[in-house]
Short mmCIF file of C-alpha atoms in Angstrom, two decimals:
data_model
loop_
_atom_site.label_atom_id
_atom_site.label_comp_id
_atom_site.label_asym_id
_atom_site.label_seq_id
_atom_site.Cartn_x
_atom_site.Cartn_y
_atom_site.Cartn_z
CA MET A 1 -3.49 -1.58 -6.64
CA PRO A 2 -3.43 -2.35 -9.77
CA ALA A 3 -1.72 -6.05 -10.72
CA THR A 4 1.41 -5.02 -12.18
CA ARG A 5 4.82 -4.67 -12.30
CA ARG A 6 5.72 -1.33 -12.80
CA LEU A 7 8.43 0.15 -14.90
CA ARG A 8 10.54 1.78 -12.20
CA SER A 9 12.76 5.02 -12.92
CA ARG A 10 14.65 4.74 -9.51
CA ARG A 11 16.14 2.36 -7.09
CA ARG A 12 13.95 0.96 -4.64
CA GLU A 13 15.09 -1.28 -1.50
CA PRO A 14 15.67 -5.43 -2.09
CA ALA A 15 12.12 -6.86 -1.35
CA ALA A 16 14.09 -9.77 0.33
CA VAL A 17 14.84 -7.52 3.35
CA VAL A 18 11.30 -6.89 3.86
CA PRO A 19 10.01 -9.19 6.45
CA PRO A 20 6.51 -11.08 4.75
CA ALA A 21 3.35 -9.95 5.31
CA PHE A 22 1.92 -12.49 7.22
CA LEU A 23 4.95 -12.75 10.23
CA LEU A 24 4.36 -9.00 10.50
CA ALA A 25 0.36 -9.65 10.99
CA GLU A 26 1.54 -12.61 13.34
CA GLY A 27 3.58 -10.02 15.42
CA ARG A 28 1.04 -7.95 15.15
CA LYS A 29 -1.22 -9.71 17.15
CA ARG A 30 1.04 -11.27 19.88
CA LEU A 31 2.46 -7.82 20.94
CA GLU A 32 -1.32 -6.76 21.16
CA ILE A 33 -1.18 -9.23 23.74
CA LEU A 34 2.14 -8.75 25.26
CA ALA A 35 2.01 -5.44 25.69
CA PRO A 36 -1.19 -5.43 28.53
CA ALA A 37 0.23 -8.03 30.04
CA LEU A 38 3.39 -6.44 30.70
CA ALA A 39 1.45 -3.79 31.98
CA LEU A 40 -0.44 -6.21 34.00
CA VAL A 41 2.56 -7.76 35.57
CA THR A 42 4.47 -4.38 35.89
CA VAL A 43 0.84 -3.48 38.35
CA ALA A 44 0.92 -6.37 40.11
CA THR A 45 5.05 -7.18 40.78
CA SER A 46 5.05 -3.43 42.29
CA LEU A 47 2.24 -3.23 44.49
CA ALA A 48 3.18 -6.33 45.74
CA LEU A 49 6.86 -5.54 46.02
CA PHE A 50 5.79 -2.08 48.10
CA ALA A 51 3.37 -4.07 50.21
CA PHE A 52 6.29 -6.38 51.48
CA GLY A 53 8.87 -2.83 51.76
CA VAL A 54 11.11 -4.51 49.60
CA ALA A 55 11.19 -1.39 46.56
CA SER A 56 11.48 2.03 47.54
CA PRO A 57 9.44 5.44 46.37
CA LYS A 58 12.76 5.43 43.80
CA ASP A 59 11.56 2.62 41.87
CA LEU A 60 8.45 4.28 41.39
CA PRO A 61 8.88 5.84 38.28
CA THR A 62 9.98 2.76 36.93
CA TYR A 63 7.23 0.90 37.06
CA VAL A 64 5.04 4.07 36.20
CA GLY A 65 7.25 4.20 33.02
CA VAL A 66 7.09 0.53 32.03
CA VAL A 67 3.61 0.62 31.94
CA VAL A 68 2.92 4.20 30.17
CA VAL A 69 5.23 2.70 27.46
CA ALA A 70 3.20 -0.88 27.94
CA ALA A 71 -0.15 1.00 26.87
CA GLY A 72 1.16 3.50 24.08
CA LEU A 73 2.30 0.45 22.60
CA TRP A 74 -1.25 -1.59 22.77
CA ALA A 75 -3.06 1.58 21.32
CA ALA A 76 -0.87 1.00 18.53
CA THR A 77 -1.19 -2.60 18.39
CA ARG A 78 -5.51 -1.31 18.10
CA SER A 79 -4.84 1.63 15.52
CA GLU A 80 -6.65 1.00 11.93
CA ARG A 81 -4.26 3.80 10.65
CA LEU A 82 -0.86 1.62 11.29
CA SER A 83 -0.04 -1.17 9.15
CA ASP A 84 1.46 -4.59 10.93
CA GLY A 85 5.00 -3.11 9.81
CA ARG A 86 5.08 0.19 11.66
CA VAL A 87 3.57 -1.46 14.55
CA VAL A 88 6.35 -3.75 14.34
CA ASP A 89 8.38 -1.04 14.29
CA LEU A 90 6.49 0.62 16.76
CA GLY A 91 7.72 -2.65 18.62
CA LEU A 92 11.45 -2.14 18.18
CA VAL A 93 10.84 1.35 19.72
CA ALA A 94 9.40 0.28 23.14
CA GLN A 95 11.73 -2.23 23.60
CA VAL A 96 14.62 0.10 24.11
CA ALA A 97 12.24 2.61 25.74
CA LEU A 98 11.56 -0.51 28.03
CA CYS A 99 15.24 -1.71 28.67
CA ALA A 100 15.88 2.07 29.18
CA LEU A 101 13.43 2.14 31.94
CA ILE A 102 14.41 -1.05 33.72
CA SER A 103 18.54 -0.41 33.05
CA ILE A 104 18.96 3.36 34.11
CA PRO A 105 17.63 4.72 37.22
CA PRO A 106 18.11 1.16 39.22
CA ALA A 107 21.76 1.57 37.88
CA PHE A 108 21.28 4.80 40.83
CA THR A 109 19.34 2.96 42.86
CA MET A 110 21.41 -0.10 43.41
CA LEU A 111 24.45 2.37 43.65
CA ASP A 112 22.95 4.09 46.24
CA GLU A 113 21.49 0.95 48.14
CA LEU A 114 24.20 -1.56 47.79
CA GLY A 115 27.25 0.23 46.44
CA GLU A 116 27.15 -1.85 43.92
CA PHE A 117 25.66 -2.52 40.07
CA ARG A 118 24.21 -5.43 39.02
CA ASP A 119 23.49 -7.41 36.09
CA PRO A 120 19.73 -6.01 34.32
CA LEU A 121 18.49 -9.65 33.73
CA TRP A 122 15.16 -8.52 32.28
CA THR A 123 17.03 -6.22 30.17
CA SER A 124 19.09 -8.89 28.49
CA ILE A 125 15.33 -11.21 28.48
CA LEU A 126 13.56 -8.45 26.24
CA ILE A 127 16.62 -8.41 23.79
CA VAL A 128 15.73 -11.92 23.16
CA LEU A 129 11.71 -11.70 23.17
CA PHE A 130 11.13 -9.28 21.20
CA PRO A 131 12.39 -10.38 17.56
CA LEU A 132 11.22 -13.83 18.50
CA LEU A 133 7.72 -12.35 19.33
CA ALA A 134 7.47 -9.79 15.88
CA PRO A 135 9.63 -10.06 13.59
CA SER A 136 10.97 -7.85 12.19
CA ASP A 137 13.97 -6.41 9.46
CA PRO A 138 16.77 -7.71 10.67
CA ARG A 139 18.75 -4.63 9.96
CA LYS A 140 16.44 -2.96 12.36
CA THR A 141 16.60 -5.54 15.02
CA LEU A 142 20.46 -5.34 15.37
CA VAL A 143 19.76 -1.34 15.58
CA ALA A 144 17.44 -1.45 18.20
CA SER A 145 19.12 -4.51 19.96
CA VAL A 146 22.44 -2.47 20.15
CA ALA A 147 20.69 0.93 21.08
CA SER A 148 19.02 -1.67 24.10
CA ALA A 149 21.45 -3.15 24.86
CA ALA A 150 23.54 -0.01 25.24
CA THR A 151 21.64 0.94 28.45
CA VAL A 152 23.28 -0.95 30.59
CA PRO A 153 26.70 0.36 30.27
CA LEU A 154 24.90 4.25 29.92
CA GLY A 155 23.48 3.30 33.25
CA VAL A 156 26.22 2.73 35.29
CA LEU A 157 28.43 5.46 33.80
CA LEU A 158 25.75 8.19 34.75
CA ALA A 159 25.42 6.64 38.20
CA SER A 160 28.73 6.31 38.79
CA THR A 161 29.69 9.28 37.08
CA LEU A 162 27.50 11.46 39.16
CA ALA A 163 27.86 9.51 42.40
CA ASP A 164 32.16 9.54 42.96
CA GLY A 165 32.44 12.26 39.76
CA ARG A 166 34.56 9.53 37.75
CA PRO A 167 33.24 6.32 35.33
CA ASP A 168 33.21 3.61 36.67
CA LEU A 169 34.34 1.77 33.00
CA ALA A 170 35.09 -1.34 34.88
CA ALA A 171 32.09 -2.35 35.84
CA ALA A 172 30.44 -0.89 32.71
CA GLY A 173 32.17 -3.21 30.57
CA LEU A 174 31.29 -6.62 32.48
CA LEU A 175 27.92 -5.65 33.47
CA SER A 176 27.79 -4.80 29.23
CA ILE A 177 28.51 -9.05 28.40
CA ASN A 178 26.01 -10.27 28.43
CA PRO A 179 23.52 -7.84 26.92
CA GLY A 180 26.06 -7.83 24.17
CA LEU A 181 25.29 -12.10 23.94
CA CYS A 182 22.26 -11.37 23.83
CA VAL A 183 22.30 -8.87 20.61
CA LEU A 184 23.57 -11.89 19.14
CA PHE A 185 21.70 -14.25 19.79
CA ALA A 186 18.24 -11.71 18.79
CA GLN A 187 20.31 -11.31 15.81
CA LEU A 188 20.39 -15.25 14.57
CA GLY A 189 16.82 -15.59 15.75
CA ALA A 190 15.29 -12.35 13.38
CA ARG A 191 17.50 -13.77 10.66
CA MET A 192 16.58 -17.30 11.02
CA LEU A 193 12.58 -16.69 11.47
CA HIS A 194 12.91 -14.25 8.59
CA ARG A 195 14.83 -16.94 6.61
CA LEU A 196 11.97 -19.54 7.42
CA GLY A 197 8.90 -16.72 6.29
CA ARG A 198 10.78 -16.02 2.99
CA GLU A 199 10.11 -19.73 2.43
CA ALA A 200 7.21 -20.26 4.03
CA GLU A 201 6.49 -17.08 1.81
CA ARG A 202 7.34 -19.08 -1.32
CA GLY A 203 5.27 -21.74 -0.57
CA ARG A 204 2.01 -19.82 -0.48
CA ARG A 205 -0.07 -20.93 -3.03
CA MET A 206 -3.89 -19.37 -4.06
CA GLY A 207 -6.18 -22.22 -5.87
CA SER A 208 -3.05 -23.41 -8.84
CA TYR A 209 -0.29 -20.32 -8.18
CA ALA A 210 2.10 -20.29 -5.79
CA LEU A 211 3.47 -16.35 -4.82
CA LEU A 212 6.32 -15.28 -5.76
CA GLU A 213 7.11 -11.74 -4.68
CA PRO A 214 5.15 -8.88 -3.40
CA LEU A 215 4.05 -6.19 -6.46
CA GLY A 216 2.85 -3.86 -3.99
CA SER A 217 0.29 -3.17 -0.79
CA GLY A 218 -3.07 -1.39 0.15
CA GLY A 219 -4.82 -0.93 2.38
CA MET A 220 -7.87 -3.76 1.34
CA GLY A 221 -4.78 -6.08 0.59
CA GLU A 222 -1.92 -6.95 -1.74
CA VAL A 223 -0.33 -7.82 -4.86
CA TRP A 224 1.86 -10.16 -6.06
CA ARG A 225 3.62 -11.86 -8.73
CA ALA A 226 2.61 -15.44 -9.14
CA GLU A 227 2.98 -18.52 -11.40
CA HIS A 228 0.42 -21.50 -12.53
CA ALA A 229 1.73 -25.05 -10.98
CA MET A 230 1.23 -26.48 -13.60
CA LEU A 231 1.04 -24.16 -17.24
CA SER A 232 4.30 -21.89 -15.39
CA ARG A 233 2.82 -18.81 -16.70
CA PRO A 234 3.09 -16.02 -14.34
CA ALA A 235 0.42 -13.71 -13.33
CA ALA A 236 -0.49 -11.41 -10.53
CA VAL A 237 -2.49 -12.36 -7.54
CA LYS A 238 -4.83 -9.57 -5.92
CA LEU A 239 -5.20 -11.11 -2.17
CA ILE A 240 -7.81 -9.57 -0.16
CA LYS A 241 -8.01 -10.29 3.47
CA PRO A 242 -10.38 -9.71 6.05
CA ALA A 243 -10.67 -7.17 8.64
CA ARG A 244 -8.59 -7.54 11.69
CA ARG A 245 -11.28 -6.58 13.29
CA GLY A 246 -14.57 -4.60 13.38
CA ASP A 247 -17.67 -5.07 11.61
CA ALA A 248 -17.73 -8.63 10.60
CA THR A 249 -20.74 -7.27 7.48
CA THR A 250 -18.82 -4.70 6.79
CA ALA A 251 -15.78 -6.82 6.45
CA GLU A 252 -18.30 -9.38 4.33
CA GLU A 253 -19.54 -7.22 2.27
CA THR A 254 -16.09 -5.74 1.62
CA LEU A 255 -14.73 -9.59 0.32
CA ALA A 256 -18.38 -9.51 -1.98
CA ARG A 257 -17.57 -6.24 -3.72
CA PHE A 258 -13.64 -7.60 -4.97
CA GLU A 259 -15.60 -11.40 -5.35
CA ARG A 260 -18.05 -9.03 -7.97
CA GLU A 261 -15.09 -6.79 -9.15
CA ALA A 262 -13.90 -10.77 -10.14
CA GLN A 263 -16.77 -11.40 -11.29
CA ALA A 264 -17.53 -8.11 -13.77
CA THR A 265 -13.97 -8.52 -15.11
CA ALA A 266 -13.78 -12.27 -15.95
CA THR A 267 -16.98 -11.69 -18.19
CA LEU A 268 -15.59 -8.80 -20.31
CA ARG A 269 -13.46 -9.49 -23.79
CA SER A 270 -11.61 -6.63 -24.66
CA PRO A 271 -8.08 -6.79 -25.08
CA HIS A 272 -7.75 -3.21 -22.91
CA THR A 273 -9.52 -4.98 -19.91
CA VAL A 274 -7.49 -6.58 -17.43
CA GLU A 275 -7.59 -10.19 -17.87
CA VAL A 276 -8.82 -12.21 -14.75
CA TYR A 277 -8.04 -16.29 -15.01
CA ASP A 278 -9.33 -17.23 -11.12
CA TYR A 279 -10.59 -16.14 -8.02
CA GLY A 280 -11.94 -17.63 -4.91
CA ARG A 281 -11.12 -18.04 -1.35
CA ALA A 282 -8.43 -19.09 1.00
CA ASP A 283 -7.85 -21.52 3.44
CA ASP A 284 -7.26 -17.55 6.22
CA GLY A 285 -10.33 -16.74 4.68
CA SER A 286 -8.98 -14.34 2.09
CA PHE A 287 -10.49 -13.82 -1.16
CA PHE A 288 -8.01 -14.04 -4.03
CA TYR A 289 -7.99 -13.40 -7.88
CA VAL A 290 -5.76 -14.49 -10.86
CA MET A 291 -5.05 -11.45 -13.26
CA GLU A 292 -2.72 -11.40 -16.39
CA LEU A 293 0.79 -9.99 -15.38
CA LEU A 294 1.53 -6.56 -17.03
CA GLU A 295 4.86 -5.17 -17.47
CA GLY A 296 3.91 -0.97 -17.70
CA ILE A 297 3.77 1.73 -15.98
CA ASP A 298 0.05 4.20 -14.95
CA LEU A 299 -0.89 7.19 -16.77
CA GLU A 300 -0.76 8.37 -13.27
CA ARG A 301 3.20 8.07 -13.53
CA LEU A 302 3.75 8.27 -16.97
CA VAL A 303 2.54 11.75 -16.39
CA GLU A 304 4.25 12.09 -13.44
CA ALA A 305 7.64 11.23 -15.01
CA HIS A 306 7.77 12.53 -18.39
CA GLY A 307 5.49 15.59 -18.32
CA PRO A 308 2.06 16.20 -19.93
CA LEU A 309 1.96 13.96 -23.43
CA PRO A 310 1.48 14.90 -26.50
CA PRO A 311 -2.00 15.36 -28.08
CA GLY A 312 -1.95 12.37 -30.30
CA ARG A 313 -1.03 10.03 -27.70
CA VAL A 314 -3.13 11.15 -25.58
CA VAL A 315 -5.90 10.37 -28.67
CA PHE A 316 -4.34 7.15 -29.09
CA LEU A 317 -4.70 5.95 -25.64
CA LEU A 318 -7.93 7.34 -24.58
CA GLN A 319 -9.35 5.49 -27.84
CA GLN A 320 -8.26 2.07 -26.75
CA ALA A 321 -10.05 3.27 -22.76
CA CYS A 322 -13.09 3.68 -24.68
CA HIS A 323 -13.07 0.44 -26.13
CA SER A 324 -13.28 -1.25 -22.62
CA LEU A 325 -15.78 1.03 -21.30
CA ALA A 326 -17.77 0.89 -24.31
CA GLU A 327 -18.14 -3.06 -23.82
CA ALA A 328 -18.52 -2.45 -19.90
CA HIS A 329 -21.03 -0.11 -20.24
CA GLY A 330 -23.19 -2.24 -23.21
CA ARG A 331 -23.12 -5.03 -20.75
CA GLY A 332 -24.36 -2.12 -18.11
CA LEU A 333 -21.75 -1.84 -15.79
CA VAL A 334 -20.53 1.47 -14.33
CA HIS A 335 -16.77 1.47 -13.63
CA ARG A 336 -16.55 4.12 -10.80
CA ASP A 337 -13.31 4.55 -10.45
CA VAL A 338 -11.56 5.51 -14.09
CA LYS A 339 -8.98 7.71 -13.70
CA PRO A 340 -5.51 7.66 -14.19
CA ALA A 341 -3.79 5.20 -11.52
CA ASN A 342 -6.37 2.56 -12.75
CA LEU A 343 -5.64 2.99 -16.61
CA LEU A 344 -2.06 1.33 -17.44
CA VAL A 345 0.31 1.87 -20.30
CA CYS A 346 2.14 -1.60 -21.46
CA ARG A 347 3.80 -3.40 -24.19
CA TYR A 348 1.40 -5.88 -25.09
CA GLY A 349 2.81 -8.68 -27.22
CA ASP A 350 3.39 -6.75 -30.53
CA ASP A 351 1.73 -3.66 -29.87
CA ASP A 352 3.72 -0.75 -27.83
CA ASP A 353 1.55 1.56 -25.66
CA PHE A 354 -1.55 -0.90 -25.37
CA ILE A 355 -3.51 0.33 -22.35
CA LYS A 356 -5.21 -2.21 -20.16
CA VAL A 357 -7.90 -0.81 -17.71
CA LEU A 358 -7.78 -1.94 -14.36
CA ASP A 359 -9.50 -1.92 -10.99
CA PHE A 360 -13.38 -2.43 -11.59
CA GLY A 361 -13.39 -2.79 -8.02
CA LEU A 362 -16.22 0.08 -7.91
CA VAL A 363 -18.08 -1.35 -10.92
CA ARG A 364 -21.99 -1.61 -10.20
CA GLU A 365 -24.86 -2.27 -12.69
CA GLU A 366 -26.70 0.62 -13.59
CA ARG A 367 -29.90 -0.93 -12.71
CA ALA A 368 -28.73 -1.94 -9.53
CA PRO A 369 -31.13 -1.16 -6.18
CA LYS A 370 -29.69 1.85 -4.34
CA ASP A 371 -29.70 -0.14 -0.92
CA GLU A 372 -27.33 -3.06 -2.65
CA GLY A 373 -24.81 -2.57 -0.23
CA LEU A 374 -21.89 -3.69 -1.78
CA THR A 375 -20.55 -0.56 -3.18
CA GLN A 376 -20.73 1.94 -0.12
CA ASP A 377 -24.09 3.69 -2.06
CA ASP A 378 -24.25 6.35 0.80
CA ARG A 379 -20.62 7.40 0.80
CA ILE A 380 -18.55 9.14 -1.78
CA VAL A 381 -17.24 6.14 -3.61
CA GLY A 382 -14.24 7.02 -5.73
CA THR A 383 -11.59 9.31 -6.15
CA PRO A 384 -12.68 13.05 -5.38
CA ALA A 385 -10.41 14.62 -7.72
CA TYR A 386 -11.60 12.50 -10.81
CA LEU A 387 -15.43 12.14 -9.70
CA ALA A 388 -18.19 13.23 -11.87
CA PRO A 389 -20.94 15.56 -10.51
CA GLU A 390 -23.65 13.49 -9.57
CA ALA A 391 -21.39 10.88 -8.13
CA ILE A 392 -20.34 13.23 -5.68
CA ALA A 393 -24.40 14.61 -4.88
CA GLY A 394 -25.53 11.31 -5.21
CA THR A 395 -28.47 12.00 -7.31
CA GLY A 396 -27.41 8.52 -9.72
CA LEU A 397 -25.42 7.69 -12.26
CA ASP A 398 -24.54 6.00 -15.21
CA ALA A 399 -21.66 4.91 -18.06
CA ARG A 400 -21.86 9.22 -18.66
CA ALA A 401 -19.66 9.39 -15.30
CA ASP A 402 -17.09 7.23 -16.76
CA LEU A 403 -16.62 9.66 -19.63
CA TYR A 404 -16.66 12.66 -17.27
CA ALA A 405 -13.63 10.89 -15.32
CA LEU A 406 -12.19 9.91 -18.96
CA GLY A 407 -12.58 13.50 -19.58
CA CYS A 408 -10.17 14.28 -16.15
CA VAL A 409 -8.09 11.57 -17.60
CA ALA A 410 -7.81 13.44 -20.31
CA TYR A 411 -7.33 16.30 -19.08
CA TRP A 412 -4.07 15.40 -17.12
CA LEU A 413 -2.59 13.49 -20.05
CA LEU A 414 -2.49 17.24 -21.57
CA ARG A 415 -2.21 19.73 -18.28
CA GLY A 416 -0.25 17.35 -16.58
CA ARG A 417 -2.45 18.44 -13.28
CA ARG A 418 -6.13 18.08 -12.36
CA VAL A 419 -9.06 19.44 -13.04
CA PHE A 420 -9.40 20.94 -9.65
CA GLU A 421 -7.10 20.44 -7.13
CA GLY A 422 -7.64 21.45 -3.17
CA PRO A 423 -6.86 21.11 -0.16
CA SER A 424 -9.05 18.52 0.90
CA ALA A 425 -11.30 16.00 -0.37
CA MET A 426 -14.53 17.98 -0.37
CA ALA A 427 -12.95 21.23 -1.04
CA VAL A 428 -11.87 19.17 -4.56
CA ALA A 429 -15.53 17.40 -4.72
CA ALA A 430 -17.32 20.66 -4.24
CA LYS A 431 -15.03 22.28 -6.71
CA HIS A 432 -16.34 19.71 -8.99
CA LEU A 433 -20.16 20.01 -8.44
CA GLU A 434 -20.08 24.18 -8.24
CA LEU A 435 -16.99 25.20 -10.94
CA ARG A 436 -16.13 25.06 -14.74
CA PRO A 437 -12.63 24.20 -15.08
CA GLU A 438 -10.22 26.27 -17.31
CA THR A 439 -9.21 24.72 -20.74
CA PRO A 440 -5.90 22.73 -20.88
CA SER A 441 -4.33 24.91 -22.96
CA ALA A 442 -5.75 28.59 -20.57
CA ALA A 443 -4.62 27.05 -17.36
CA ALA A 444 -1.21 25.38 -19.47
CA GLY A 445 -0.77 28.18 -21.29
CA VAL A 446 0.24 26.28 -24.79
CA ALA A 447 -1.89 25.98 -27.25
CA LEU A 448 -3.70 22.29 -28.18
CA PRO A 449 -6.03 21.04 -30.69
CA PRO A 450 -8.85 23.43 -30.56
CA ASP A 451 -11.40 20.29 -31.71
CA LEU A 452 -9.68 18.08 -28.93
CA GLU A 453 -10.00 20.76 -26.59
CA ALA A 454 -13.34 21.25 -26.45
CA LEU A 455 -13.90 17.50 -26.97
CA VAL A 456 -12.42 17.31 -23.72
CA MET A 457 -14.21 20.45 -21.99
CA THR A 458 -17.84 18.31 -23.19
CA CYS A 459 -16.86 15.37 -21.34
CA LEU A 460 -16.60 17.28 -18.14
CA GLU A 461 -19.68 18.72 -18.29
CA LYS A 462 -22.05 18.74 -15.40
CA ASP A 463 -25.26 18.07 -17.27
CA PRO A 464 -24.56 13.60 -18.29
CA GLN A 465 -26.94 14.87 -21.38
CA ALA A 466 -24.07 17.07 -22.59
CA ARG A 467 -21.90 14.88 -22.95
CA PRO A 468 -20.81 12.17 -25.55
CA ALA A 469 -23.67 9.16 -25.44
CA GLY A 470 -21.49 6.58 -25.08
CA ALA A 471 -17.88 5.14 -25.06
CA ASP A 472 -18.20 4.57 -28.39
CA VAL A 473 -19.33 7.86 -29.41
CA LEU A 474 -16.64 9.31 -27.59
CA ALA A 475 -14.11 7.42 -29.46
CA GLU A 476 -15.09 8.08 -32.83
CA ALA A 477 -15.22 11.66 -31.75
CA LEU A 478 -11.47 10.80 -30.72
CA ALA A 479 -10.56 9.53 -34.08
CA ALA A 480 -12.33 13.09 -35.93
CA CYS A 481 -9.91 14.82 -34.33
CA GLU A 482 -7.25 17.06 -36.16
CA VAL A 483 -4.03 15.75 -34.31
CA PRO A 484 -0.71 15.11 -35.20
CA ALA A 485 -1.07 11.24 -35.19
CA TRP A 486 0.68 8.59 -33.17
CA THR A 487 1.94 6.04 -35.24
CA ARG A 488 3.10 2.54 -34.06
CA ASP A 489 6.39 3.61 -34.76
CA ASP A 490 6.32 6.76 -32.36
CA ALA A 491 5.36 4.28 -29.97
CA ARG A 492 7.60 2.09 -30.80
CA HIS A 493 10.82 4.14 -31.00
CA TRP A 494 9.70 5.94 -26.75
CA TRP A 495 9.72 2.48 -25.23
CA GLU A 496 12.93 1.69 -26.68
CA ARG A 497 13.81 4.48 -25.11
CA GLN A 498 12.90 3.69 -21.51
CA SER A 499 14.61 0.06 -22.00
CA LEU A 500 17.83 1.28 -23.06
CA GLU A 501 17.51 4.13 -20.30
CA ARG A 502 16.43 1.26 -17.49
CA GLN A 503 19.89 -0.46 -19.30
CA SER A 504 21.71 2.36 -18.37
CA LEU A 505 20.61 2.79 -15.39
CA ALA A 506 21.28 -1.06 -14.72
CA GLY A 507 24.49 -0.86 -16.08
#
């Protein structure tokens, strides 16, 4: 989850329509309480009504349906695989389902037993209640509210048509008034909460930095565009939230891992390593650290958007990555997650095609004890497509594991495909352990400079002893490769073309 704002070739939905993350998290917690409460109240009410002879067997499907929907919603709130936003969306689906259950079947019962239709009060209550308890995108709220309100006239029309052979349009229209008004109230409430949430979000601070807008999110946390309160310096804030539930020890280990990332990165001075300005803990227990804000694109997206790169450019970019890794290795640190997504190419001051190495979240000291626990030594750590065999086997690793990963990156840049691919992470890991990869030129069917290709294959040797001795040695070998030069003018022209393309898209 790099701390950047990347070049974009596609339009995306404005961030203003996305509910603030803390509102979604709060909505999830409320749904987690509401769902079992609704189920318990329904069970207790139905038992009482049946005991006093008020309810009839025809009402049983409604009660059972409400309990099933509530139980499903509660299960969704407890799922670690579902994001807060997805759970809130499921809450809207549950709202429509509940309204259908309490509007449509009872319409048949009322017509049979009373000979007339009555306003289903709980439908109107749910239409107003859900947006207040679990605020969502106002547009989604509007769709869910209208669909919920439509269940009332739908029940009337179905019951009257089946009973009399013709729909009771007058009753359907009359009973639609209250739900229709509730749709308006729900929309006003949703928009008000959305606006207040955005204002509160803009006022959030991490240390001396005010959070301005989200740049990205992942399973571990979020990245925000931020600004220093006094210096007006733009920055990127990586916010790691404590676990919502689960093992407190694991949560603390996760926060400790990211704290060590900030500390390790802050000690590095290579201009090709992302710079850390500050780090700390927020009032809610979240860990954050503040980095320089970079404008660029990571190497994974670069190749996905533009295809394989010229050999000269690959050498130019990899030499810079070696500069960052050489310093880290010299301090006894192994990155352990070198991959295209963690190598950002950007315009940096007057320099074009400038590499920044990101996300030292899995960094480890070469001499760290194996039971240290902070970097999950009992499990495979990193991205399987770029893992060295010794990292997969758990036989101990050193800085040369990063060089294997850098060889995988070079393979991706030259070929536009990964060294090994497979149906699962374990299948890919097994290939890294057992198979010798094809050369990039053989796989792509395109001739590549032989010395560069040989160097890439040396980085991909299974035996660490057969790889280059260090990142500085690899950088020297890259400089000695006979490839068409990629000059500063080439880099500047490429970035100018991208700027013109973005302006054309914006126009």
